Each structure stands twice: as C-alpha cells, then as structure tokens.
Amino acid sequence: GSEMCIRDRDEAPGDADNSTTIDARDASAILKMCVGTMELDDTCDYNGDGFVNAIDSAAILRSVVGLKK
C-alpha cells in the first residue's frame, strides 16, 4: 500500500506515520523520504535543523534505544 505523511502542525516532529509515537517505523519512513520513495514532509524534521534527512532517522533510533536525541 501507499504511505502518506499527513498531520496537523501541532504533532510531534518526526511522527511520519501519525501514530503519536516516535519509533523505528518513523525512522524508516524518513529514510524513504530521503531516497524519494515517499513524499517529503518537512514536519518530520525530528532534530529541528531545518532539514529532513538521515540524521533525523538516526536521532529517532538513538532515542528509541534510550540514547540522547
């Protein structure tokens, strides 16, 4: 199926799948955005640097395993 990244601007940055939980699925979706297989959504800028990129994905994964954002 197709994936979409539609959300209100109030939701947590990085929540690519709108599940209200930031997890490995969001990290995967962000990587898909980076390679162009999923539409880019600038609200997925998890680390707030102004870009949606693999650094956001890595930061999410670090957070999931309990490391600092």
Coordinates of N, CA and C in Angstrom, one line a residue:
G1 N 0.8 -1.2 0.0 CA 0.0 0.0 0.0 C 0.9 1.2 0.0
S2 N 0.2 2.4 -0.3 CA 1.0 3.6 -0.3 C 1.0 4.2 1.2
E3 N 2.0 5.0 1.4 CA 2.2 5.6 2.7 C 2.0 7.1 2.5
M4 N 1.4 7.7 3.6 CA 1.2 9.2 3.5 C 1.7 9.8 4.8
C5 N 2.1 11.0 4.8 CA 2.6 11.7 5.9 C 1.7 13.0 6.0
I6 N 0.5 12.9 6.6 CA -0.4 14.0 6.7 C -0.6 14.2 8.2
R7 N -0.5 15.4 8.7 CA -0.7 15.7 10.1 C -1.0 17.1 10.3
D8 N -1.5 17.4 11.5 CA -1.6 18.8 12.0 C -0.2 19.3 12.3
R9 N 0.1 20.5 12.2 CA 1.4 21.1 12.5 C 1.7 21.0 14.0
D10 N 0.7 20.7 14.9 CA 0.9 20.6 16.3 C 1.5 19.3 16.7
E11 N 1.5 18.3 15.9 CA 2.0 17.0 16.3 C 3.5 16.9 16.4
A12 N 4.0 15.9 17.1 CA 5.4 15.8 17.3 C 6.3 15.7 16.1
P13 N 7.4 16.5 16.0 CA 8.3 16.3 14.8 C 8.8 14.9 14.8
G14 N 8.8 14.4 13.6 CA 9.4 13.0 13.3 C 8.3 12.0 13.3
D15 N 7.0 12.3 13.6 CA 6.0 11.3 13.6 C 5.5 11.1 12.2
A16 N 6.2 10.4 11.4 CA 5.9 10.3 10.0 C 4.7 9.5 9.7
D17 N 4.3 8.6 10.6 CA 3.2 7.7 10.3 C 1.9 8.1 11.1
N18 N 2.0 9.3 11.8 CA 0.8 9.8 12.6 C 0.3 8.9 13.6
S19 N 1.2 8.0 14.2 CA 0.8 7.1 15.2 C 0.8 7.7 16.6
T20 N 1.3 8.9 16.8 CA 1.5 9.7 18.0 C 2.7 9.1 18.8
T21 N 3.4 8.1 18.3 CA 4.5 7.5 19.0 C 5.7 7.6 18.0
I22 N 6.8 8.1 18.5 CA 8.0 8.2 17.6 C 8.8 6.9 17.8
D23 N 8.9 6.2 16.7 CA 9.5 4.8 16.8 C 10.3 4.5 15.5
A24 N 10.8 3.3 15.4 CA 11.6 2.8 14.2 C 10.8 2.9 12.9
R25 N 9.5 2.8 13.0 CA 8.7 3.0 11.8 C 8.8 4.4 11.2
D26 N 8.9 5.4 12.1 CA 9.1 6.8 11.7 C 10.5 7.0 11.1
A27 N 11.5 6.3 11.7 CA 12.8 6.4 11.2 C 12.9 5.8 9.8
S28 N 12.2 4.7 9.6 CA 12.2 4.1 8.3 C 11.5 5.0 7.2
A29 N 10.4 5.6 7.6 CA 9.7 6.5 6.7 C 10.5 7.7 6.3
I30 N 11.3 8.2 7.3 CA 12.1 9.4 7.0 C 13.2 9.0 6.0
L31 N 13.8 7.8 6.1 CA 14.7 7.3 5.1 C 14.1 7.2 3.8
K32 N 12.9 6.7 3.7 CA 12.1 6.6 2.4 C 12.0 8.0 1.8
M33 N 11.7 9.0 2.6 CA 11.6 10.4 2.1 C 13.0 10.8 1.5
C34 N 14.0 10.4 2.2 CA 15.4 10.8 1.8 C 15.8 10.3 0.4
V35 N 15.3 9.1 0.1 CA 15.6 8.4 -1.2 C 14.5 8.7 -2.2
G36 N 13.5 9.4 -1.9 CA 12.4 9.7 -2.8 C 11.3 8.7 -3.1
T37 N 11.2 7.7 -2.2 CA 10.2 6.7 -2.4 C 8.9 7.1 -1.6
M38 N 9.0 8.2 -0.8 CA 7.9 8.7 0.0 C 8.0 10.2 -0.1
E39 N 6.8 10.8 -0.1 CA 6.8 12.3 -0.3 C 7.4 12.9 1.0
L40 N 8.3 13.9 0.7 CA 8.9 14.6 1.8 C 8.0 15.5 2.5
D41 N 8.1 15.4 3.9 CA 7.2 16.2 4.8 C 8.1 16.9 5.7
D42 N 8.2 18.2 5.7 CA 9.1 19.0 6.5 C 8.8 18.9 8.0
T43 N 7.6 18.5 8.3 CA 7.3 18.3 9.8 C 8.0 17.1 10.3
C44 N 8.6 16.3 9.5 CA 9.4 15.2 10.0 C 10.8 15.5 10.4
D45 N 11.1 16.8 10.5 CA 12.4 17.3 10.9 C 12.5 17.1 12.4
Y46 N 13.0 15.9 12.8 CA 13.0 15.5 14.2 C 14.0 16.3 15.1
N47 N 15.1 16.6 14.5 CA 16.1 17.3 15.3 C 16.1 18.8 15.2
G48 N 15.2 19.3 14.4 CA 14.9 20.8 14.3 C 16.0 21.6 13.6
D49 N 16.8 20.9 12.7 CA 17.9 21.6 12.0 C 17.4 22.2 10.7
G50 N 16.1 22.1 10.3 CA 15.6 22.7 9.1 C 15.6 21.7 7.9
F51 N 16.1 20.5 8.1 CA 16.2 19.5 7.0 C 15.6 18.2 7.5
V52 N 15.0 17.5 6.6 CA 14.5 16.1 6.8 C 15.6 15.2 6.1
N53 N 16.3 14.5 6.9 CA 17.4 13.7 6.3 C 17.7 12.5 7.2
A54 N 18.8 11.7 6.9 CA 19.1 10.5 7.6 C 19.5 10.8 9.0
I55 N 20.0 12.1 9.3 CA 20.3 12.4 10.7 C 19.1 12.4 11.6
D56 N 17.9 12.8 11.0 CA 16.7 12.7 11.8 C 16.3 11.2 12.1
S57 N 16.5 10.4 11.1 CA 16.3 9.0 11.3 C 17.2 8.4 12.3
A58 N 18.4 8.7 12.3 CA 19.4 8.2 13.3 C 19.1 8.7 14.7
A59 N 18.6 10.0 14.8 CA 18.3 10.5 16.1 C 17.1 9.8 16.7
I60 N 16.1 9.5 15.8 CA 14.9 8.7 16.3 C 15.4 7.4 16.8
L61 N 16.2 6.7 16.1 CA 16.6 5.4 16.5 C 17.4 5.4 17.8
R62 N 18.3 6.5 17.9 CA 19.0 6.6 19.2 C 18.0 6.8 20.4
S63 N 17.0 7.6 20.1 CA 16.0 7.9 21.2 C 15.3 6.6 21.5
V64 N 14.9 5.8 20.5 CA 14.2 4.6 20.8 C 14.9 3.6 21.7
V65 N 16.3 3.6 21.5 CA 17.1 2.7 22.4 C 17.6 3.4 23.6
G66 N 17.1 4.6 23.9 CA 17.4 5.2 25.1 C 18.6 6.2 25.2
L67 N 19.1 6.4 24.0 CA 20.3 7.4 23.9 C 19.7 8.8 23.7
K68 N 20.5 9.8 23.9 CA 20.1 11.2 23.8 C 19.6 11.5 22.4
K69 N 18.6 12.4 22.3 CA 18.1 12.9 21.0 C 19.2 13.5 20.2

